Amino acid sequence: GAGVSQSPRYKVTKRGQDVALRCDPISGHVSLYWYRQALGQGPEFLTYFNYEAQQDKSGLPNDRFSAERPEGSISTLTIQRTEQRDSAMYRCASSFRVNTEAFFGQGTRLTVV
Amino acid sequence: QQQVKQSPQSLIVQKGGISIINCAYENTAFDYFPWYQQFPGKGPALLIAIRPDVSEKKEGRFTISFNKSAKQFSLHIMDSQPGDSATYFCAASRTDSSYKLIFGSGTRLLVRP
């Protein structure tokens, strides 16, 4: 596609439910990043993939958060047993390779009620 | 631990004026310093970036000034226009690793007509 596509754009879930957020990177981009952005703050790094390999997951807050990119293209960020503090904008970014410009998607706004 | 500190939090400038946003970093291993522009409802978009081997980079009305010894860098927007009204984020990363971006907290710029 023309840009990084994320779905859904908005997700409201009840506390304790699992959610899966999808990222479709720009075609041909091998590097993919997940960030979380709280209101009024800058994006905070969560995890990074190079092709299908998860190279860095140091930003994942706890073991309820996981991500995968099984075929080196689409990625899914999964949050299990959601809590209210998980409410934020989740942004995906991709780049052609690791040392080139990262392009951000419009994000998924997650609200846990 | 906040590794990139950004100021001011908000800025109001008259049309035609100069907007200046400052950032300071802690990790001397950082070697890539981009600025991102974010409009409401959109993802951050790369505006301009600098590496520490130069002290200044200019692209159109946008200039980054970089002071390696002080571990500071700033964005100058010359002849500011109402269309420049957005949130600006500085960031830093290490190019010898995953290129994950460490963002500042953002500056909301309003340019009055």
mmCIF file with all atom_site columns, C-alpha atoms in Angstrom:
data_model
loop_
_atom_site.group_PDB
_atom_site.id
_atom_site.type_symbol
_atom_site.label_atom_id
_atom_site.label_alt_id
_atom_site.label_comp_id
_atom_site.label_asym_id
_atom_site.label_entity_id
_atom_site.label_seq_id
_atom_site.pdbx_PDB_ins_code
_atom_site.Cartn_x
_atom_site.Cartn_y
_atom_site.Cartn_z
_atom_site.occupancy
_atom_site.B_iso_or_equiv
_atom_site.pdbx_formal_charge
_atom_site.auth_seq_id
_atom_site.auth_comp_id
_atom_site.auth_asym_id
_atom_site.auth_atom_id
_atom_site.pdbx_PDB_model_num
ATOM 1   C CA . GLY A 1 1   ? 0.000   0.000   0.000  1.00 0.00 ? 1   GLY A CA 1
ATOM 2   C CA . ALA A 1 2   ? 0.884   3.667   -0.136 1.00 0.00 ? 2   ALA A CA 1
ATOM 3   C CA . GLY A 1 3   ? 1.557   3.986   3.559  1.00 0.00 ? 3   GLY A CA 1
ATOM 4   C CA . VAL A 1 4   ? 1.637   2.086   6.826  1.00 0.00 ? 4   VAL A CA 1
ATOM 5   C CA . SER A 1 5   ? -1.854  0.795   7.513  1.00 0.00 ? 5   SER A CA 1
ATOM 6   C CA . GLN A 1 6   ? -3.102  -0.009  11.000 1.00 0.00 ? 6   GLN A CA 1
ATOM 7   C CA . SER A 1 7   ? -6.353  -1.610  12.036 1.00 0.00 ? 7   SER A CA 1
ATOM 8   C CA . PRO A 1 8   ? -8.606  -1.096  13.743 1.00 0.00 ? 8   PRO A CA 1
ATOM 9   C CA . ARG A 1 9   ? -8.348  2.699   13.995 1.00 0.00 ? 9   ARG A CA 1
ATOM 10  C CA . TYR A 1 10  ? -10.264 2.630   17.265 1.00 0.00 ? 10  TYR A CA 1
ATOM 11  C CA . LYS A 1 11  ? -10.755 -0.187  19.721 1.00 0.00 ? 11  LYS A CA 1
ATOM 12  C CA . VAL A 1 12  ? -12.770 -0.111  22.919 1.00 0.00 ? 12  VAL A CA 1
ATOM 13  C CA . THR A 1 13  ? -12.443 -3.190  25.071 1.00 0.00 ? 13  THR A CA 1
ATOM 14  C CA . LYS A 1 14  ? -13.428 -4.255  28.530 1.00 0.00 ? 14  LYS A CA 1
ATOM 15  C CA . ARG A 1 15  ? -10.795 -4.737  31.184 1.00 0.00 ? 15  ARG A CA 1
ATOM 16  C CA . GLY A 1 16  ? -9.529  -8.299  31.167 1.00 0.00 ? 16  GLY A CA 1
ATOM 17  C CA . GLN A 1 17  ? -10.156 -8.936  27.477 1.00 0.00 ? 17  GLN A CA 1
ATOM 18  C CA . ASP A 1 18  ? -7.409  -9.689  24.970 1.00 0.00 ? 18  ASP A CA 1
ATOM 19  C CA . VAL A 1 19  ? -6.875  -7.407  21.978 1.00 0.00 ? 19  VAL A CA 1
ATOM 20  C CA . ALA A 1 20  ? -4.928  -7.791  18.756 1.00 0.00 ? 20  ALA A CA 1
ATOM 21  C CA . LEU A 1 21  ? -3.712  -4.769  16.829 1.00 0.00 ? 21  LEU A CA 1
ATOM 22  C CA . ARG A 1 22  ? -2.651  -5.139  13.235 1.00 0.00 ? 22  ARG A CA 1
ATOM 23  C CA . CYS A 1 23  ? 0.036   -3.357  11.230 1.00 0.00 ? 23  CYS A CA 1
ATOM 24  C CA . ASP A 1 24  ? 0.498   -3.629  7.476  1.00 0.00 ? 24  ASP A CA 1
ATOM 25  C CA . PRO A 1 25  ? 3.816   -1.971  6.614  1.00 0.00 ? 25  PRO A CA 1
ATOM 26  C CA . ILE A 1 26  ? 4.789   -0.300  3.377  1.00 0.00 ? 26  ILE A CA 1
ATOM 27  C CA . SER A 1 27  ? 5.445   -2.963  0.766  1.00 0.00 ? 27  SER A CA 1
ATOM 28  C CA . GLY A 1 28  ? 9.081   -3.968  0.694  1.00 0.00 ? 28  GLY A CA 1
ATOM 29  C CA . HIS A 1 29  ? 9.950   -2.492  4.083  1.00 0.00 ? 29  HIS A CA 1
ATOM 30  C CA . VAL A 1 30  ? 11.931  -4.989  6.105  1.00 0.00 ? 30  VAL A CA 1
ATOM 31  C CA . SER A 1 31  ? 12.057  -3.154  9.424  1.00 0.00 ? 31  SER A CA 1
ATOM 32  C CA . LEU A 1 32  ? 8.942   -2.734  11.525 1.00 0.00 ? 32  LEU A CA 1
ATOM 33  C CA . TYR A 1 33  ? 8.543   -0.961  14.856 1.00 0.00 ? 33  TYR A CA 1
ATOM 34  C CA . TRP A 1 34  ? 5.765   -0.715  17.423 1.00 0.00 ? 34  TRP A CA 1
ATOM 35  C CA . TYR A 1 35  ? 5.433   2.378   19.600 1.00 0.00 ? 35  TYR A CA 1
ATOM 36  C CA . ARG A 1 36  ? 2.925   3.491   22.209 1.00 0.00 ? 36  ARG A CA 1
ATOM 37  C CA . GLN A 1 37  ? 1.962   7.134   22.516 1.00 0.00 ? 37  GLN A CA 1
ATOM 38  C CA . ALA A 1 38  ? 0.179   8.499   25.545 1.00 0.00 ? 38  ALA A CA 1
ATOM 39  C CA . LEU A 1 39  ? -1.848  11.682  25.146 1.00 0.00 ? 39  LEU A CA 1
ATOM 40  C CA . GLY A 1 40  ? 0.446   14.695  25.101 1.00 0.00 ? 40  GLY A CA 1
ATOM 41  C CA . GLN A 1 41  ? 3.601   12.594  25.015 1.00 0.00 ? 41  GLN A CA 1
ATOM 42  C CA . GLY A 1 42  ? 6.052   11.366  22.431 1.00 0.00 ? 42  GLY A CA 1
ATOM 43  C CA . PRO A 1 43  ? 5.930   7.817   21.103 1.00 0.00 ? 43  PRO A CA 1
ATOM 44  C CA . GLU A 1 44  ? 7.567   5.233   23.348 1.00 0.00 ? 44  GLU A CA 1
ATOM 45  C CA . PHE A 1 45  ? 9.380   2.274   21.781 1.00 0.00 ? 45  PHE A CA 1
ATOM 46  C CA . LEU A 1 46  ? 7.880   -1.161  22.339 1.00 0.00 ? 46  LEU A CA 1
ATOM 47  C CA . THR A 1 47  ? 9.486   -3.637  19.946 1.00 0.00 ? 47  THR A CA 1
ATOM 48  C CA . TYR A 1 48  ? 11.267  -4.013  16.615 1.00 0.00 ? 48  TYR A CA 1
ATOM 49  C CA . PHE A 1 49  ? 11.359  -6.599  13.828 1.00 0.00 ? 49  PHE A CA 1
ATOM 50  C CA . ASN A 1 50  ? 13.829  -7.117  11.032 1.00 0.00 ? 50  ASN A CA 1
ATOM 51  C CA . TYR A 1 51  ? 12.008  -9.289  8.518  1.00 0.00 ? 51  TYR A CA 1
ATOM 52  C CA . GLU A 1 52  ? 10.252  -11.892 10.692 1.00 0.00 ? 52  GLU A CA 1
ATOM 53  C CA . ALA A 1 53  ? 12.808  -11.801 13.489 1.00 0.00 ? 53  ALA A CA 1
ATOM 54  C CA . GLN A 1 54  ? 11.975  -9.869  16.633 1.00 0.00 ? 54  GLN A CA 1
ATOM 55  C CA . GLN A 1 55  ? 15.302  -8.146  17.256 1.00 0.00 ? 55  GLN A CA 1
ATOM 56  C CA . ASP A 1 56  ? 14.428  -5.997  20.238 1.00 0.00 ? 56  ASP A CA 1
ATOM 57  C CA . LYS A 1 57  ? 11.514  -6.281  22.636 1.00 0.00 ? 57  LYS A CA 1
ATOM 58  C CA . SER A 1 58  ? 13.024  -4.298  25.456 1.00 0.00 ? 58  SER A CA 1
ATOM 59  C CA . GLY A 1 59  ? 10.177  -1.764  25.449 1.00 0.00 ? 59  GLY A CA 1
ATOM 60  C CA . LEU A 1 60  ? 7.332   -4.198  26.025 1.00 0.00 ? 60  LEU A CA 1
ATOM 61  C CA . PRO A 1 61  ? 5.967   -3.223  29.477 1.00 0.00 ? 61  PRO A CA 1
ATOM 62  C CA . ASN A 1 62  ? 5.310   -6.735  30.761 1.00 0.00 ? 62  ASN A CA 1
ATOM 63  C CA . ASP A 1 63  ? 4.537   -10.257 29.626 1.00 0.00 ? 63  ASP A CA 1
ATOM 64  C CA . ARG A 1 64  ? 0.942   -9.390  28.748 1.00 0.00 ? 64  ARG A CA 1
ATOM 65  C CA . PHE A 1 65  ? 2.322   -7.710  25.655 1.00 0.00 ? 65  PHE A CA 1
ATOM 66  C CA . SER A 1 66  ? 3.597   -9.722  22.708 1.00 0.00 ? 66  SER A CA 1
ATOM 67  C CA . ALA A 1 67  ? 4.159   -9.168  19.018 1.00 0.00 ? 67  ALA A CA 1
ATOM 68  C CA . GLU A 1 68  ? 4.760   -11.285 15.981 1.00 0.00 ? 68  GLU A CA 1
ATOM 69  C CA . ARG A 1 69  ? 5.535   -10.887 12.306 1.00 0.00 ? 69  ARG A CA 1
ATOM 70  C CA . PRO A 1 70  ? 5.473   -14.476 11.055 1.00 0.00 ? 70  PRO A CA 1
ATOM 71  C CA . GLU A 1 71  ? 6.012   -13.867 7.343  1.00 0.00 ? 71  GLU A CA 1
ATOM 72  C CA . GLY A 1 72  ? 8.066   -10.719 7.558  1.00 0.00 ? 72  GLY A CA 1
ATOM 73  C CA . SER A 1 73  ? 5.228   -8.443  6.472  1.00 0.00 ? 73  SER A CA 1
ATOM 74  C CA . ILE A 1 74  ? 2.072   -7.926  8.547  1.00 0.00 ? 74  ILE A CA 1
ATOM 75  C CA . SER A 1 75  ? 2.610   -7.676  12.284 1.00 0.00 ? 75  SER A CA 1
ATOM 76  C CA . THR A 1 76  ? 0.252   -8.167  15.190 1.00 0.00 ? 76  THR A CA 1
ATOM 77  C CA . LEU A 1 77  ? 0.641   -6.645  18.642 1.00 0.00 ? 77  LEU A CA 1
ATOM 78  C CA . THR A 1 78  ? -1.350  -8.599  21.212 1.00 0.00 ? 78  THR A CA 1
ATOM 79  C CA . ILE A 1 79  ? -2.251  -7.397  24.682 1.00 0.00 ? 79  ILE A CA 1
ATOM 80  C CA . GLN A 1 80  ? -3.646  -10.033 27.004 1.00 0.00 ? 80  GLN A CA 1
ATOM 81  C CA . ARG A 1 81  ? -5.871  -9.350  30.001 1.00 0.00 ? 81  ARG A CA 1
ATOM 82  C CA . THR A 1 82  ? -6.055  -5.653  29.208 1.00 0.00 ? 82  THR A CA 1
ATOM 83  C CA . GLU A 1 83  ? -5.922  -3.084  31.985 1.00 0.00 ? 83  GLU A CA 1
ATOM 84  C CA . GLN A 1 84  ? -7.038  0.546   32.015 1.00 0.00 ? 84  GLN A CA 1
ATOM 85  C CA . ARG A 1 85  ? -3.410  1.688   32.026 1.00 0.00 ? 85  ARG A CA 1
ATOM 86  C CA . ASP A 1 86  ? -3.010  0.059   28.600 1.00 0.00 ? 86  ASP A CA 1
ATOM 87  C CA . SER A 1 87  ? -5.237  2.760   27.084 1.00 0.00 ? 87  SER A CA 1
ATOM 88  C CA . ALA A 1 88  ? -3.132  4.701   24.569 1.00 0.00 ? 88  ALA A CA 1
ATOM 89  C CA . MET A 1 89  ? -2.438  5.240   20.893 1.00 0.00 ? 89  MET A CA 1
ATOM 90  C CA . TYR A 1 90  ? -0.459  2.327   19.485 1.00 0.00 ? 90  TYR A CA 1
ATOM 91  C CA . ARG A 1 91  ? 1.615   3.246   16.465 1.00 0.00 ? 91  ARG A CA 1
ATOM 92  C CA . CYS A 1 92  ? 3.415   1.102   13.953 1.00 0.00 ? 92  CYS A CA 1
ATOM 93  C CA . ALA A 1 93  ? 6.281   2.331   11.788 1.00 0.00 ? 93  ALA A CA 1
ATOM 94  C CA . SER A 1 94  ? 8.216   0.704   8.989  1.00 0.00 ? 94  SER A CA 1
ATOM 95  C CA . SER A 1 95  ? 11.429  1.439   7.134  1.00 0.00 ? 95  SER A CA 1
ATOM 96  C CA . PHE A 1 96  ? 13.024  0.073   3.982  1.00 0.00 ? 96  PHE A CA 1
ATOM 97  C CA . ARG A 1 97  ? 15.877  -1.257  6.055  1.00 0.00 ? 97  ARG A CA 1
ATOM 98  C CA . VAL A 1 98  ? 17.137  -0.684  9.553  1.00 0.00 ? 98  VAL A CA 1
ATOM 99  C CA . ASN A 1 99  ? 19.083  2.514   8.940  1.00 0.00 ? 99  ASN A CA 1
ATOM 100 C CA . THR A 1 100 ? 16.576  4.430   6.849  1.00 0.00 ? 100 THR A CA 1
ATOM 101 C CA . GLU A 1 101 ? 13.657  6.750   7.556  1.00 0.00 ? 101 GLU A CA 1
ATOM 102 C CA . ALA A 1 102 ? 10.792  5.261   9.523  1.00 0.00 ? 102 ALA A CA 1
ATOM 103 C CA . PHE A 1 103 ? 7.259   5.985   8.295  1.00 0.00 ? 103 PHE A CA 1
ATOM 104 C CA . PHE A 1 104 ? 4.488   5.956   10.890 1.00 0.00 ? 104 PHE A CA 1
ATOM 105 C CA . GLY A 1 105 ? 0.933   4.754   10.534 1.00 0.00 ? 105 GLY A CA 1
ATOM 106 C CA . GLN A 1 106 ? -2.097  6.633   11.829 1.00 0.00 ? 106 GLN A CA 1
ATOM 107 C CA . GLY A 1 107 ? -2.256  4.385   14.852 1.00 0.00 ? 107 GLY A CA 1
ATOM 108 C CA . THR A 1 108 ? -4.855  2.423   16.774 1.00 0.00 ? 108 THR A CA 1
ATOM 109 C CA . ARG A 1 109 ? -6.518  4.239   19.652 1.00 0.00 ? 109 ARG A CA 1
ATOM 110 C CA . LEU A 1 110 ? -7.094  1.646   22.369 1.00 0.00 ? 110 LEU A CA 1
ATOM 111 C CA . THR A 1 111 ? -9.476  2.411   25.210 1.00 0.00 ? 111 THR A CA 1
ATOM 112 C CA . VAL A 1 112 ? -9.860  -0.080  28.037 1.00 0.00 ? 112 VAL A CA 1
ATOM 113 C CA . VAL A 1 113 ? -13.005 0.446   30.076 1.00 0.00 ? 113 VAL A CA 1
ATOM 114 C CA . GLN B 2 1   ? 14.521  7.474   32.732 1.00 0.00 ? 1   GLN B CA 1
ATOM 115 C CA . GLN B 2 2   ? 13.854  10.212  30.217 1.00 0.00 ? 2   GLN B CA 1
ATOM 116 C CA . GLN B 2 3   ? 16.753  10.252  27.809 1.00 0.00 ? 3   GLN B CA 1
ATOM 117 C CA . VAL B 2 4   ? 15.615  13.146  25.607 1.00 0.00 ? 4   VAL B CA 1
ATOM 118 C CA . LYS B 2 5   ? 14.273  16.313  27.202 1.00 0.00 ? 5   LYS B CA 1
ATOM 119 C CA . GLN B 2 6   ? 12.335  18.762  25.059 1.00 0.00 ? 6   GLN B CA 1
ATOM 120 C CA . SER B 2 7   ? 11.280  22.348  25.682 1.00 0.00 ? 7   SER B CA 1
ATOM 121 C CA . PRO B 2 8   ? 9.120   24.324  25.598 1.00 0.00 ? 8   PRO B CA 1
ATOM 122 C CA . GLN B 2 9   ? 5.971   22.278  26.020 1.00 0.00 ? 9   GLN B CA 1
ATOM 123 C CA . SER B 2 10  ? 4.027   24.817  23.972 1.00 0.00 ? 10  SER B CA 1
ATOM 124 C CA . LEU B 2 11  ? 4.923   27.799  21.828 1.00 0.00 ? 11  LEU B CA 1
ATOM 125 C CA . ILE B 2 12  ? 2.944   30.610  20.239 1.00 0.00 ? 12  ILE B CA 1
ATOM 126 C CA . VAL B 2 13  ? 4.550   32.572  17.430 1.00 0.00 ? 13  VAL B CA 1
ATOM 127 C CA . GLN B 2 14  ? 3.268   35.270  15.108 1.00 0.00 ? 14  GLN B CA 1
ATOM 128 C CA . LYS B 2 15  ? 3.241   34.601  11.396 1.00 0.00 ? 15  LYS B CA 1
ATOM 129 C CA . GLY B 2 16  ? 6.646   35.419  9.951  1.00 0.00 ? 16  GLY B CA 1
ATOM 130 C CA . GLY B 2 17  ? 8.442   34.909  13.246 1.00 0.00 ? 17  GLY B CA 1
ATOM 131 C CA . ILE B 2 18  ? 11.052  32.360  14.230 1.00 0.00 ? 18  ILE B CA 1
ATOM 132 C CA . SER B 2 19  ? 10.033  29.256  16.176 1.00 0.00 ? 19  SER B CA 1
ATOM 133 C CA . ILE B 2 20  ? 12.744  27.633  18.281 1.00 0.00 ? 20  ILE B CA 1
ATOM 134 C CA . ILE B 2 21  ? 12.419  24.262  19.998 1.00 0.00 ? 21  ILE B CA 1
ATOM 135 C CA . ASN B 2 22  ? 15.191  22.780  22.084 1.00 0.00 ? 22  ASN B CA 1
ATOM 136 C CA . CYS B 2 23  ? 16.194  19.248  23.024 1.00 0.00 ? 23  CYS B CA 1
ATOM 137 C CA . ALA B 2 24  ? 18.873  17.773  25.252 1.00 0.00 ? 24  ALA B CA 1
ATOM 138 C CA . TYR B 2 25  ? 20.012  14.178  25.388 1.00 0.00 ? 25  TYR B CA 1
ATOM 139 C CA . GLU B 2 26  ? 21.967  12.081  27.842 1.00 0.00 ? 26  GLU B CA 1
ATOM 140 C CA . ASN B 2 27  ? 23.290  9.069   25.963 1.00 0.00 ? 27  ASN B CA 1
ATOM 141 C CA . THR B 2 28  ? 26.514  9.959   24.127 1.00 0.00 ? 28  THR B CA 1
ATOM 142 C CA . ALA B 2 29  ? 26.071  6.849   21.967 1.00 0.00 ? 29  ALA B CA 1
ATOM 143 C CA . PHE B 2 30  ? 23.190  8.504   20.125 1.00 0.00 ? 30  PHE B CA 1
ATOM 144 C CA . ASP B 2 31  ? 24.235  9.403   16.608 1.00 0.00 ? 31  ASP B CA 1
ATOM 145 C CA . TYR B 2 32  ? 21.046  10.205  14.731 1.00 0.00 ? 32  TYR B CA 1
ATOM 146 C CA . PHE B 2 33  ? 18.776  13.107  15.684 1.00 0.00 ? 33  PHE B CA 1
ATOM 147 C CA . PRO B 2 34  ? 15.536  13.552  13.723 1.00 0.00 ? 34  PRO B CA 1
ATOM 148 C CA . TRP B 2 35  ? 12.665  15.962  14.169 1.00 0.00 ? 35  TRP B CA 1
ATOM 149 C CA . TYR B 2 36  ? 9.130   14.781  13.546 1.00 0.00 ? 36  TYR B CA 1
ATOM 150 C CA . GLN B 2 37  ? 6.054   16.882  12.777 1.00 0.00 ? 37  GLN B CA 1
ATOM 151 C CA . GLN B 2 38  ? 2.639   15.596  13.819 1.00 0.00 ? 38  GLN B CA 1
ATOM 152 C CA . PHE B 2 39  ? -0.714  17.027  12.821 1.00 0.00 ? 39  PHE B CA 1
ATOM 153 C CA . PRO B 2 40  ? -3.871  16.101  14.748 1.00 0.00 ? 40  PRO B CA 1
ATOM 154 C CA . GLY B 2 41  ? -5.125  12.648  13.843 1.00 0.00 ? 41  GLY B CA 1
ATOM 155 C CA . LYS B 2 42  ? -1.985  11.793  11.905 1.00 0.00 ? 42  LYS B CA 1
ATOM 156 C CA . GLY B 2 43  ? 1.154   9.849   12.638 1.00 0.00 ? 43  GLY B CA 1
ATOM 157 C CA . PRO B 2 44  ? 4.496   11.605  13.130 1.00 0.00 ? 44  PRO B CA 1
ATOM 158 C CA . ALA B 2 45  ? 6.263   12.450  9.866  1.00 0.00 ? 45  ALA B CA 1
ATOM 159 C CA . LEU B 2 46  ? 9.997   13.003  9.491  1.00 0.00 ? 46  LEU B CA 1
ATOM 160 C CA . LEU B 2 47  ? 10.766  16.689  8.989  1.00 0.00 ? 47  LEU B CA 1
ATOM 161 C CA . ILE B 2 48  ? 14.551  16.922  9.081  1.00 0.00 ? 48  ILE B CA 1
ATOM 162 C CA . ALA B 2 49  ? 17.395  14.960  10.670 1.00 0.00 ? 49  ALA B CA 1
ATOM 163 C CA . ILE B 2 50  ? 21.049  15.483  11.559 1.00 0.00 ? 50  ILE B CA 1
ATOM 164 C CA . ARG B 2 51  ? 24.046  13.354  12.456 1.00 0.00 ? 51  ARG B CA 1
ATOM 165 C CA . PRO B 2 52  ? 26.713  14.555  14.900 1.00 0.00 ? 52  PRO B CA 1
ATOM 166 C CA . ASP B 2 53  ? 29.415  15.069  12.279 1.00 0.00 ? 53  ASP B CA 1
ATOM 167 C CA . VAL B 2 54  ? 27.861  18.430  11.329 1.00 0.00 ? 54  VAL B CA 1
ATOM 168 C CA . SER B 2 55  ? 26.751  21.347  13.504 1.00 0.00 ? 55  SER B CA 1
ATOM 169 C CA . GLU B 2 56  ? 23.906  22.571  11.347 1.00 0.00 ? 56  GLU B CA 1
ATOM 170 C CA . LYS B 2 57  ? 21.570  21.327  8.663  1.00 0.00 ? 57  LYS B CA 1
ATOM 171 C CA . LYS B 2 58  ? 19.126  23.443  6.731  1.00 0.00 ? 58  LYS B CA 1
ATOM 172 C CA . GLU B 2 59  ? 16.210  22.381  4.579  1.00 0.00 ? 59  GLU B CA 1
ATOM 173 C CA . GLY B 2 60  ? 14.089  25.242  3.354  1.00 0.00 ? 60  GLY B CA 1
ATOM 174 C CA . ARG B 2 61  ? 12.720  27.146  6.334  1.00 0.00 ? 61  ARG B CA 1
ATOM 175 C CA . PHE B 2 62  ? 13.772  24.415  8.772  1.00 0.00 ? 62  PHE B CA 1
ATOM 176 C CA . THR B 2 63  ? 17.212  24.303  10.404 1.00 0.00 ? 63  THR B CA 1
ATOM 177 C CA . ILE B 2 64  ? 18.687  21.957  12.981 1.00 0.00 ? 64  ILE B CA 1
ATOM 178 C CA . SER B 2 65  ? 21.510  23.272  15.125 1.00 0.00 ? 65  SER B CA 1
ATOM 179 C CA . PHE B 2 66  ? 23.583  20.639  16.922 1.00 0.00 ? 66  PHE B CA 1
ATOM 180 C CA . ASN B 2 67  ? 25.979  21.110  19.846 1.00 0.00 ? 67  ASN B CA 1
ATOM 181 C CA . LYS B 2 68  ? 27.745  17.828  20.531 1.00 0.00 ? 68  LYS B CA 1
ATOM 182 C CA . SER B 2 69  ? 29.701  19.009  23.566 1.00 0.00 ? 69  SER B CA 1
ATOM 183 C CA . ALA B 2 70  ? 26.558  20.318  25.254 1.00 0.00 ? 70  ALA B CA 1
ATOM 184 C CA . LYS B 2 71  ? 24.501  17.326  24.099 1.00 0.00 ? 71  LYS B CA 1
ATOM 185 C CA . GLN B 2 72  ? 21.844  19.660  22.771 1.00 0.00 ? 72  GLN B CA 1
ATOM 186 C CA . PHE B 2 73  ? 20.103  20.221  19.475 1.00 0.00 ? 73  PHE B CA 1
ATOM 187 C CA . SER B 2 74  ? 17.399  22.585  18.350 1.00 0.00 ? 74  SER B CA 1
ATOM 188 C CA . LEU B 2 75  ? 14.911  23.147  15.564 1.00 0.00 ? 75  LEU B CA 1
ATOM 189 C CA . HIS B 2 76  ? 14.497  26.603  14.081 1.00 0.00 ? 76  HIS B CA 1
ATOM 190 C CA . ILE B 2 77  ? 11.527  27.371  11.863 1.00 0.00 ? 77  ILE B CA 1
ATOM 191 C CA . MET B 2 78  ? 12.119  30.593  9.965  1.00 0.00 ? 78  MET B CA 1
ATOM 192 C CA . ASP B 2 79  ? 9.233   32.706  8.619  1.00 0.00 ? 79  ASP B CA 1
ATOM 193 C CA . SER B 2 80  ? 6.767   30.571  10.573 1.00 0.00 ? 80  SER B CA 1
ATOM 194 C CA . GLN B 2 81  ? 3.404   30.039  8.875  1.00 0.00 ? 81  GLN B CA 1
ATOM 195 C CA . PRO B 2 82  ? -0.017  29.073  10.243 1.00 0.00 ? 82  PRO B CA 1
ATOM 196 C CA . GLY B 2 83  ? 0.345   25.778  8.350  1.00 0.00 ? 83  GLY B CA 1
ATOM 197 C CA . ASP B 2 84  ? 3.331   24.984  10.566 1.00 0.00 ? 84  ASP B CA 1
ATOM 198 C CA . SER B 2 85  ? 0.996   24.724  13.557 1.00 0.00 ? 85  SER B CA 1
ATOM 199 C CA . ALA B 2 86  ? 1.496   21.162  14.774 1.00 0.00 ? 86  ALA B CA 1
ATOM 200 C CA . THR B 2 87  ? 3.229   19.170  17.464 1.00 0.00 ? 87  THR B CA 1
ATOM 201 C CA . TYR B 2 88  ? 6.961   18.737  16.992 1.00 0.00 ? 88  TYR B CA 1
ATOM 202 C CA . PHE B 2 89  ? 8.964   15.893  18.478 1.00 0.00 ? 89  PHE B CA 1
ATOM 203 C CA . CYS B 2 90  ? 12.706  15.599  18.671 1.00 0.00 ? 90  CYS B CA 1
ATOM 204 C CA . ALA B 2 91  ? 14.179  12.126  18.845 1.00 0.00 ? 91  ALA B CA 1
ATOM 205 C CA . ALA B 2 92  ? 17.479  10.323  19.080 1.00 0.00 ? 92  ALA B CA 1
ATOM 206 C CA . SER B 2 93  ? 18.739  6.881   18.215 1.00 0.00 ? 93  SER B CA 1
ATOM 207 C CA . ARG B 2 94  ? 21.823  4.704   17.885 1.00 0.00 ? 94  ARG B CA 1
ATOM 208 C CA . THR B 2 95  ? 22.513  3.571   14.365 1.00 0.00 ? 95  THR B CA 1
ATOM 209 C CA . ASP B 2 96  ? 24.682  0.687   15.524 1.00 0.00 ? 96  ASP B CA 1
ATOM 210 C CA . SER B 2 97  ? 21.670  -1.047  16.991 1.00 0.00 ? 97  SER B CA 1
ATOM 211 C CA . SER B 2 98  ? 18.006  -1.218  16.148 1.00 0.00 ? 98  SER B CA 1
ATOM 212 C CA . TYR B 2 99  ? 17.537  2.437   15.221 1.00 0.00 ? 99  TYR B CA 1
ATOM 213 C CA . LYS B 2 100 ? 14.753  2.589   17.781 1.00 0.00 ? 100 LYS B CA 1
ATOM 214 C CA . LEU B 2 101 ? 13.811  6.191   18.336 1.00 0.00 ? 101 LEU B CA 1
ATOM 215 C CA . ILE B 2 102 ? 13.780  7.798   21.769 1.00 0.00 ? 102 ILE B CA 1
ATOM 216 C CA . PHE B 2 103 ? 11.352  10.691  21.556 1.00 0.00 ? 103 PHE B CA 1
ATOM 217 C CA . GLY B 2 104 ? 11.076  13.912  23.481 1.00 0.00 ? 104 GLY B CA 1
ATOM 218 C CA . SER B 2 105 ? 7.753   14.856  25.036 1.00 0.00 ? 105 SER B CA 1
ATOM 219 C CA . GLY B 2 106 ? 6.733   17.177  22.210 1.00 0.00 ? 106 GLY B CA 1
ATOM 220 C CA . THR B 2 107 ? 6.123   20.890  21.603 1.00 0.00 ? 107 THR B CA 1
ATOM 221 C CA . ARG B 2 108 ? 2.755   22.186  20.502 1.00 0.00 ? 108 ARG B CA 1
ATOM 222 C CA . LEU B 2 109 ? 3.386   25.059  18.113 1.00 0.00 ? 109 LEU B CA 1
ATOM 223 C CA . LEU B 2 110 ? 0.694   27.570  17.245 1.00 0.00 ? 110 LEU B CA 1
ATOM 224 C CA . VAL B 2 111 ? 1.468   30.151  14.592 1.00 0.00 ? 111 VAL B CA 1
ATOM 225 C CA . ARG B 2 112 ? -0.982  33.051  14.713 1.00 0.00 ? 112 ARG B CA 1
ATOM 226 C CA . PRO B 2 113 ? -1.968  34.710  11.406 1.00 0.00 ? 113 PRO B CA 1
#
